């Protein structure tokens, strides 16, 4: 089923697109990706994308998908907005059937395999890759909620236990 929010993106014949080396590029609002909205703190912003038909190192039809741009996520420590620079560069090798995908071993460092068809929704491909690239629990590098950057020394949670020990390290009676 075609997602109506992806109406601005064309449907492509994935195998023909790959065989002829076609290219599709453009810009889109972050707000067009409905499944992404749950992880955003703001729907503002614009992403640049590029889809290129190609072949992988083994000569299989593939799509090179690139998506770049800023996202506004929610820091999972302080729950405040944080900027995230999205940079997706994924090779998607096309397969004709699920059996074809399952017949080949998974290569952890290799390209992902996807079902190709005569009507592939470019918007769905882009949204899938963006969702895979967003961190599961985004956090500021220097987050105030984590105690960083305030200059205060944090007490160890075990500091009070020291008083319960004798000088030789044994517990007092």
PDB file of C-alpha atoms in Angstrom:
ATOM      1  CA  UNK A   1       0.000   0.000   0.000  1.00  0.00           C
ATOM      2  CA  UNK A   2       1.362   3.379  -0.999  1.00  0.00           C
ATOM      3  CA  UNK A   3       1.721   5.893   1.818  1.00  0.00           C
ATOM      4  CA  UNK A   4      -0.203   9.043   0.822  1.00  0.00           C
ATOM      5  CA  UNK A   5       2.396  11.234   2.554  1.00  0.00           C
ATOM      6  CA  UNK A   6       4.890   9.977  -0.046  1.00  0.00           C
ATOM      7  CA  UNK A   7       2.838  11.228  -3.014  1.00  0.00           C
ATOM      8  CA  UNK A   8       5.614  13.626  -4.035  1.00  0.00           C
ATOM      9  CA  UNK A   9       7.959  10.688  -4.683  1.00  0.00           C
ATOM     10  CA  UNK A  10       7.677   8.588  -7.826  1.00  0.00           C
ATOM     11  CA  UNK A  11       7.293   4.854  -8.161  1.00  0.00           C
ATOM     12  CA  UNK A  12      10.219   3.279  -9.995  1.00  0.00           C
ATOM     13  CA  UNK A  13      10.836  -0.052 -11.692  1.00  0.00           C
ATOM     14  CA  UNK A  14      13.774  -0.958  -9.461  1.00  0.00           C
ATOM     15  CA  UNK A  15      15.413  -3.408 -11.862  1.00  0.00           C
ATOM     16  CA  UNK A  16      15.144  -1.093 -14.884  1.00  0.00           C
ATOM     17  CA  UNK A  17      16.311   1.863 -12.764  1.00  0.00           C
ATOM     18  CA  UNK A  18      19.403  -0.129 -11.717  1.00  0.00           C
ATOM     19  CA  UNK A  19      20.109  -1.559 -15.187  1.00  0.00           C
ATOM     20  CA  UNK A  20      20.022   1.840 -16.882  1.00  0.00           C
ATOM     21  CA  UNK A  21      21.888   3.722 -14.141  1.00  0.00           C
ATOM     22  CA  UNK A  22      19.106   6.243 -13.637  1.00  0.00           C
ATOM     23  CA  UNK A  23      19.336   8.930 -10.978  1.00  0.00           C
ATOM     24  CA  UNK A  24      16.718  10.679  -8.922  1.00  0.00           C
ATOM     25  CA  UNK A  25      17.512  13.565  -6.624  1.00  0.00           C
ATOM     26  CA  UNK A  26      15.656  16.230  -4.767  1.00  0.00           C
ATOM     27  CA  UNK A  27      14.683  17.822  -1.486  1.00  0.00           C
ATOM     28  CA  UNK A  28      11.778  17.041   0.789  1.00  0.00           C
ATOM     29  CA  UNK A  29      10.366  18.300   4.052  1.00  0.00           C
ATOM     30  CA  UNK A  30      11.100  16.172   7.122  1.00  0.00           C
ATOM     31  CA  UNK A  31       7.362  16.249   7.799  1.00  0.00           C
ATOM     32  CA  UNK A  32       6.552  13.962   4.818  1.00  0.00           C
ATOM     33  CA  UNK A  33       7.927  10.935   6.664  1.00  0.00           C
ATOM     34  CA  UNK A  34       5.029   9.932   8.917  1.00  0.00           C
ATOM     35  CA  UNK A  35       6.791   7.061  10.705  1.00  0.00           C
ATOM     36  CA  UNK A  36       9.676   9.386  11.611  1.00  0.00           C
ATOM     37  CA  UNK A  37       7.479  11.858  13.510  1.00  0.00           C
ATOM     38  CA  UNK A  38       7.499   9.859  16.764  1.00  0.00           C
ATOM     39  CA  UNK A  39      11.253  10.356  17.218  1.00  0.00           C
ATOM     40  CA  UNK A  40      11.364  14.051  16.301  1.00  0.00           C
ATOM     41  CA  UNK A  41      11.105  17.030  18.613  1.00  0.00           C
ATOM     42  CA  UNK A  42      10.256  19.233  15.617  1.00  0.00           C
ATOM     43  CA  UNK A  43       8.893  18.517  12.151  1.00  0.00           C
ATOM     44  CA  UNK A  44      10.862  21.461  10.741  1.00  0.00           C
ATOM     45  CA  UNK A  45      13.672  20.985   8.288  1.00  0.00           C
ATOM     46  CA  UNK A  46      14.467  19.696   4.859  1.00  0.00           C
ATOM     47  CA  UNK A  47      16.393  16.650   3.661  1.00  0.00           C
ATOM     48  CA  UNK A  48      18.317  16.219   0.422  1.00  0.00           C
ATOM     49  CA  UNK A  49      18.148  12.804  -1.214  1.00  0.00           C
ATOM     50  CA  UNK A  50      19.707  10.968  -4.129  1.00  0.00           C
ATOM     51  CA  UNK A  51      18.868   7.511  -5.486  1.00  0.00           C
ATOM     52  CA  UNK A  52      21.164   6.055  -8.156  1.00  0.00           C
ATOM     53  CA  UNK A  53      20.676   2.819 -10.063  1.00  0.00           C
ATOM     54  CA  UNK A  54      23.843   0.728 -10.104  1.00  0.00           C
ATOM     55  CA  UNK A  55      25.284  -2.763  -9.657  1.00  0.00           C
ATOM     56  CA  UNK A  56      27.053  -4.067  -6.568  1.00  0.00           C
ATOM     57  CA  UNK A  57      30.525  -5.680  -6.573  1.00  0.00           C
ATOM     58  CA  UNK A  58      28.953  -8.990  -7.627  1.00  0.00           C
ATOM     59  CA  UNK A  59      27.078  -7.457 -10.569  1.00  0.00           C
ATOM     60  CA  UNK A  60      23.649  -7.615  -8.915  1.00  0.00           C
ATOM     61  CA  UNK A  61      21.166  -4.771  -9.542  1.00  0.00           C
ATOM     62  CA  UNK A  62      21.257  -2.229  -6.733  1.00  0.00           C
ATOM     63  CA  UNK A  63      20.175   1.204  -5.599  1.00  0.00           C
ATOM     64  CA  UNK A  64      22.578   3.632  -3.930  1.00  0.00           C
ATOM     65  CA  UNK A  65      20.501   5.726  -1.498  1.00  0.00           C
ATOM     66  CA  UNK A  66      21.832   8.915   0.077  1.00  0.00           C
ATOM     67  CA  UNK A  67      19.912  11.206   2.424  1.00  0.00           C
ATOM     68  CA  UNK A  68      21.432  14.192   4.224  1.00  0.00           C
ATOM     69  CA  UNK A  69      20.116  16.986   6.396  1.00  0.00           C
ATOM     70  CA  UNK A  70      19.365  18.153   9.921  1.00  0.00           C
ATOM     71  CA  UNK A  71      16.841  16.460  12.184  1.00  0.00           C
ATOM     72  CA  UNK A  72      15.569  17.706  15.531  1.00  0.00           C
ATOM     73  CA  UNK A  73      15.486  14.740  17.917  1.00  0.00           C
ATOM     74  CA  UNK A  74      14.731  14.548  21.644  1.00  0.00           C
ATOM     75  CA  UNK A  75      17.671  13.901  23.981  1.00  0.00           C
ATOM     76  CA  UNK A  76      16.836  10.848  26.093  1.00  0.00           C
ATOM     77  CA  UNK A  77      18.741  12.209  29.113  1.00  0.00           C
ATOM     78  CA  UNK A  78      17.322  15.700  29.473  1.00  0.00           C
ATOM     79  CA  UNK A  79      14.299  15.376  27.137  1.00  0.00           C
ATOM     80  CA  UNK A  80      15.227  18.630  25.379  1.00  0.00           C
ATOM     81  CA  UNK A  81      15.553  19.076  21.607  1.00  0.00           C
ATOM     82  CA  UNK A  82      18.897  18.265  20.030  1.00  0.00           C
ATOM     83  CA  UNK A  83      20.218  18.740  16.536  1.00  0.00           C
ATOM     84  CA  UNK A  84      21.230  15.591  14.684  1.00  0.00           C
ATOM     85  CA  UNK A  85      23.110  15.677  11.385  1.00  0.00           C
ATOM     86  CA  UNK A  86      21.634  12.847   9.318  1.00  0.00           C
ATOM     87  CA  UNK A  87      23.974  11.240   6.814  1.00  0.00           C
ATOM     88  CA  UNK A  88      22.677   8.101   5.085  1.00  0.00           C
ATOM     89  CA  UNK A  89      24.682   6.311   2.399  1.00  0.00           C
ATOM     90  CA  UNK A  90      23.269   2.839   1.792  1.00  0.00           C
ATOM     91  CA  UNK A  91      23.647   0.271  -0.973  1.00  0.00           C
ATOM     92  CA  UNK A  92      20.454  -1.753  -1.412  1.00  0.00           C
ATOM     93  CA  UNK A  93      20.878  -4.872  -3.530  1.00  0.00           C
ATOM     94  CA  UNK A  94      17.645  -5.853  -5.266  1.00  0.00           C
ATOM     95  CA  UNK A  95      16.251  -9.376  -5.120  1.00  0.00           C
ATOM     96  CA  UNK A  96      13.318 -10.797  -7.078  1.00  0.00           C
ATOM     97  CA  UNK A  97      12.023 -13.032  -4.254  1.00  0.00           C
ATOM     98  CA  UNK A  98      12.326 -13.563  -0.494  1.00  0.00           C
ATOM     99  CA  UNK A  99      13.826 -16.987  -1.280  1.00  0.00           C
ATOM    100  CA  UNK A 100      16.637 -15.275  -3.201  1.00  0.00           C
ATOM    101  CA  UNK A 101      17.435 -13.111  -0.174  1.00  0.00           C
ATOM    102  CA  UNK A 102      17.311 -16.051   2.236  1.00  0.00           C
ATOM    103  CA  UNK A 103      19.476 -18.270   0.013  1.00  0.00           C
ATOM    104  CA  UNK A 104      22.525 -16.061   0.447  1.00  0.00           C
ATOM    105  CA  UNK A 105      24.426 -15.652   3.710  1.00  0.00           C
ATOM    106  CA  UNK A 106      24.105 -12.355   5.550  1.00  0.00           C
ATOM    107  CA  UNK A 107      27.220 -10.234   5.216  1.00  0.00           C
ATOM    108  CA  UNK A 108      27.465  -7.988   8.306  1.00  0.00           C
ATOM    109  CA  UNK A 109      29.583  -5.448   6.435  1.00  0.00           C
ATOM    110  CA  UNK A 110      27.885  -6.057   3.099  1.00  0.00           C
ATOM    111  CA  UNK A 111      24.985  -4.267   1.456  1.00  0.00           C
ATOM    112  CA  UNK A 112      21.393  -4.776   2.558  1.00  0.00           C
ATOM    113  CA  UNK A 113      19.073  -6.887   0.396  1.00  0.00           C
ATOM    114  CA  UNK A 114      15.563  -5.680  -0.444  1.00  0.00           C
ATOM    115  CA  UNK A 115      12.767  -6.951  -2.638  1.00  0.00           C
ATOM    116  CA  UNK A 116      12.788  -5.173  -5.947  1.00  0.00           C
ATOM    117  CA  UNK A 117       9.693  -4.701  -8.056  1.00  0.00           C
ATOM    118  CA  UNK A 118       8.285  -2.836 -11.023  1.00  0.00           C
ATOM    119  CA  UNK A 119       6.620  -0.389  -8.622  1.00  0.00           C
ATOM    120  CA  UNK A 120       9.028   0.523  -5.838  1.00  0.00           C
ATOM    121  CA  UNK A 121       7.976   3.501  -3.707  1.00  0.00           C
ATOM    122  CA  UNK A 122      10.983   5.824  -3.477  1.00  0.00           C
ATOM    123  CA  UNK A 123       9.476   7.639  -0.473  1.00  0.00           C
ATOM    124  CA  UNK A 124       9.232   4.393   1.481  1.00  0.00           C
ATOM    125  CA  UNK A 125      12.846   3.465   0.616  1.00  0.00           C
ATOM    126  CA  UNK A 126      14.050   6.857   1.814  1.00  0.00           C
ATOM    127  CA  UNK A 127      11.993   6.764   5.011  1.00  0.00           C
ATOM    128  CA  UNK A 128      13.189   3.231   5.829  1.00  0.00           C
ATOM    129  CA  UNK A 129      16.833   4.275   5.498  1.00  0.00           C
ATOM    130  CA  UNK A 130      16.310   7.431   7.588  1.00  0.00           C
ATOM    131  CA  UNK A 131      14.631   5.413  10.356  1.00  0.00           C
ATOM    132  CA  UNK A 132      17.511   2.928  10.374  1.00  0.00           C
ATOM    133  CA  UNK A 133      20.036   5.774  10.685  1.00  0.00           C
ATOM    134  CA  UNK A 134      18.394   7.580  13.622  1.00  0.00           C
ATOM    135  CA  UNK A 135      19.957   6.565  16.962  1.00  0.00           C
ATOM    136  CA  UNK A 136      17.773   4.422  19.222  1.00  0.00           C
ATOM    137  CA  UNK A 137      18.378   6.651  22.274  1.00  0.00           C
ATOM    138  CA  UNK A 138      19.804   9.992  21.100  1.00  0.00           C
ATOM    139  CA  UNK A 139      21.720  12.023  23.694  1.00  0.00           C
ATOM    140  CA  UNK A 140      23.594  15.313  23.718  1.00  0.00           C
ATOM    141  CA  UNK A 141      27.362  14.788  23.841  1.00  0.00           C
ATOM    142  CA  UNK A 142      27.551  17.209  26.774  1.00  0.00           C
ATOM    143  CA  UNK A 143      24.186  16.882  28.472  1.00  0.00           C
ATOM    144  CA  UNK A 144      23.369  18.912  31.589  1.00  0.00           C
ATOM    145  CA  UNK A 145      21.157  16.090  32.883  1.00  0.00           C
ATOM    146  CA  UNK A 146      24.168  13.759  32.949  1.00  0.00           C
ATOM    147  CA  UNK A 147      26.092  16.136  35.218  1.00  0.00           C
ATOM    148  CA  UNK A 148      28.532  17.005  32.448  1.00  0.00           C
ATOM    149  CA  UNK A 149      29.683  20.522  31.852  1.00  0.00           C
ATOM    150  CA  UNK A 150      28.581  21.951  35.238  1.00  0.00           C
ATOM    151  CA  UNK A 151      32.004  21.762  36.860  1.00  0.00           C
ATOM    152  CA  UNK A 152      30.577  20.028  39.906  1.00  0.00           C
ATOM    153  CA  UNK A 153      32.198  16.901  41.275  1.00  0.00           C
ATOM    154  CA  UNK A 154      29.665  14.163  41.555  1.00  0.00           C
ATOM    155  CA  UNK A 155      29.748  12.125  44.746  1.00  0.00           C
ATOM    156  CA  UNK A 156      30.135   8.407  44.374  1.00  0.00           C
ATOM    157  CA  UNK A 157      26.999   6.484  45.305  1.00  0.00           C
ATOM    158  CA  UNK A 158      29.263   4.351  47.538  1.00  0.00           C
ATOM    159  CA  UNK A 159      30.838   7.254  49.450  1.00  0.00           C
ATOM    160  CA  UNK A 160      28.598   6.747  52.513  1.00  0.00           C
ATOM    161  CA  UNK A 161      29.660   3.114  52.734  1.00  0.00           C
ATOM    162  CA  UNK A 162      33.268   4.087  53.503  1.00  0.00           C
ATOM    163  CA  UNK A 163      32.202   5.249  56.950  1.00  0.00           C
ATOM    164  CA  UNK A 164      30.920   1.773  57.719  1.00  0.00           C
ATOM    165  CA  UNK A 165      34.309   0.157  57.156  1.00  0.00           C
ATOM    166  CA  UNK A 166      37.203  -0.125  59.643  1.00  0.00           C
ATOM    167  CA  UNK A 167      40.640   0.950  58.558  1.00  0.00           C
ATOM    168  CA  UNK A 168      41.495  -2.622  57.633  1.00  0.00           C
ATOM    169  CA  UNK A 169      38.552  -2.752  55.202  1.00  0.00           C
ATOM    170  CA  UNK A 170      36.239  -4.904  57.307  1.00  0.00           C
ATOM    171  CA  UNK A 171      32.701  -3.939  58.202  1.00  0.00           C
ATOM    172  CA  UNK A 172      32.143  -2.539  61.689  1.00  0.00           C
ATOM    173  CA  UNK A 173      30.002  -4.497  64.125  1.00  0.00           C
TER     174      UNK A 173
END
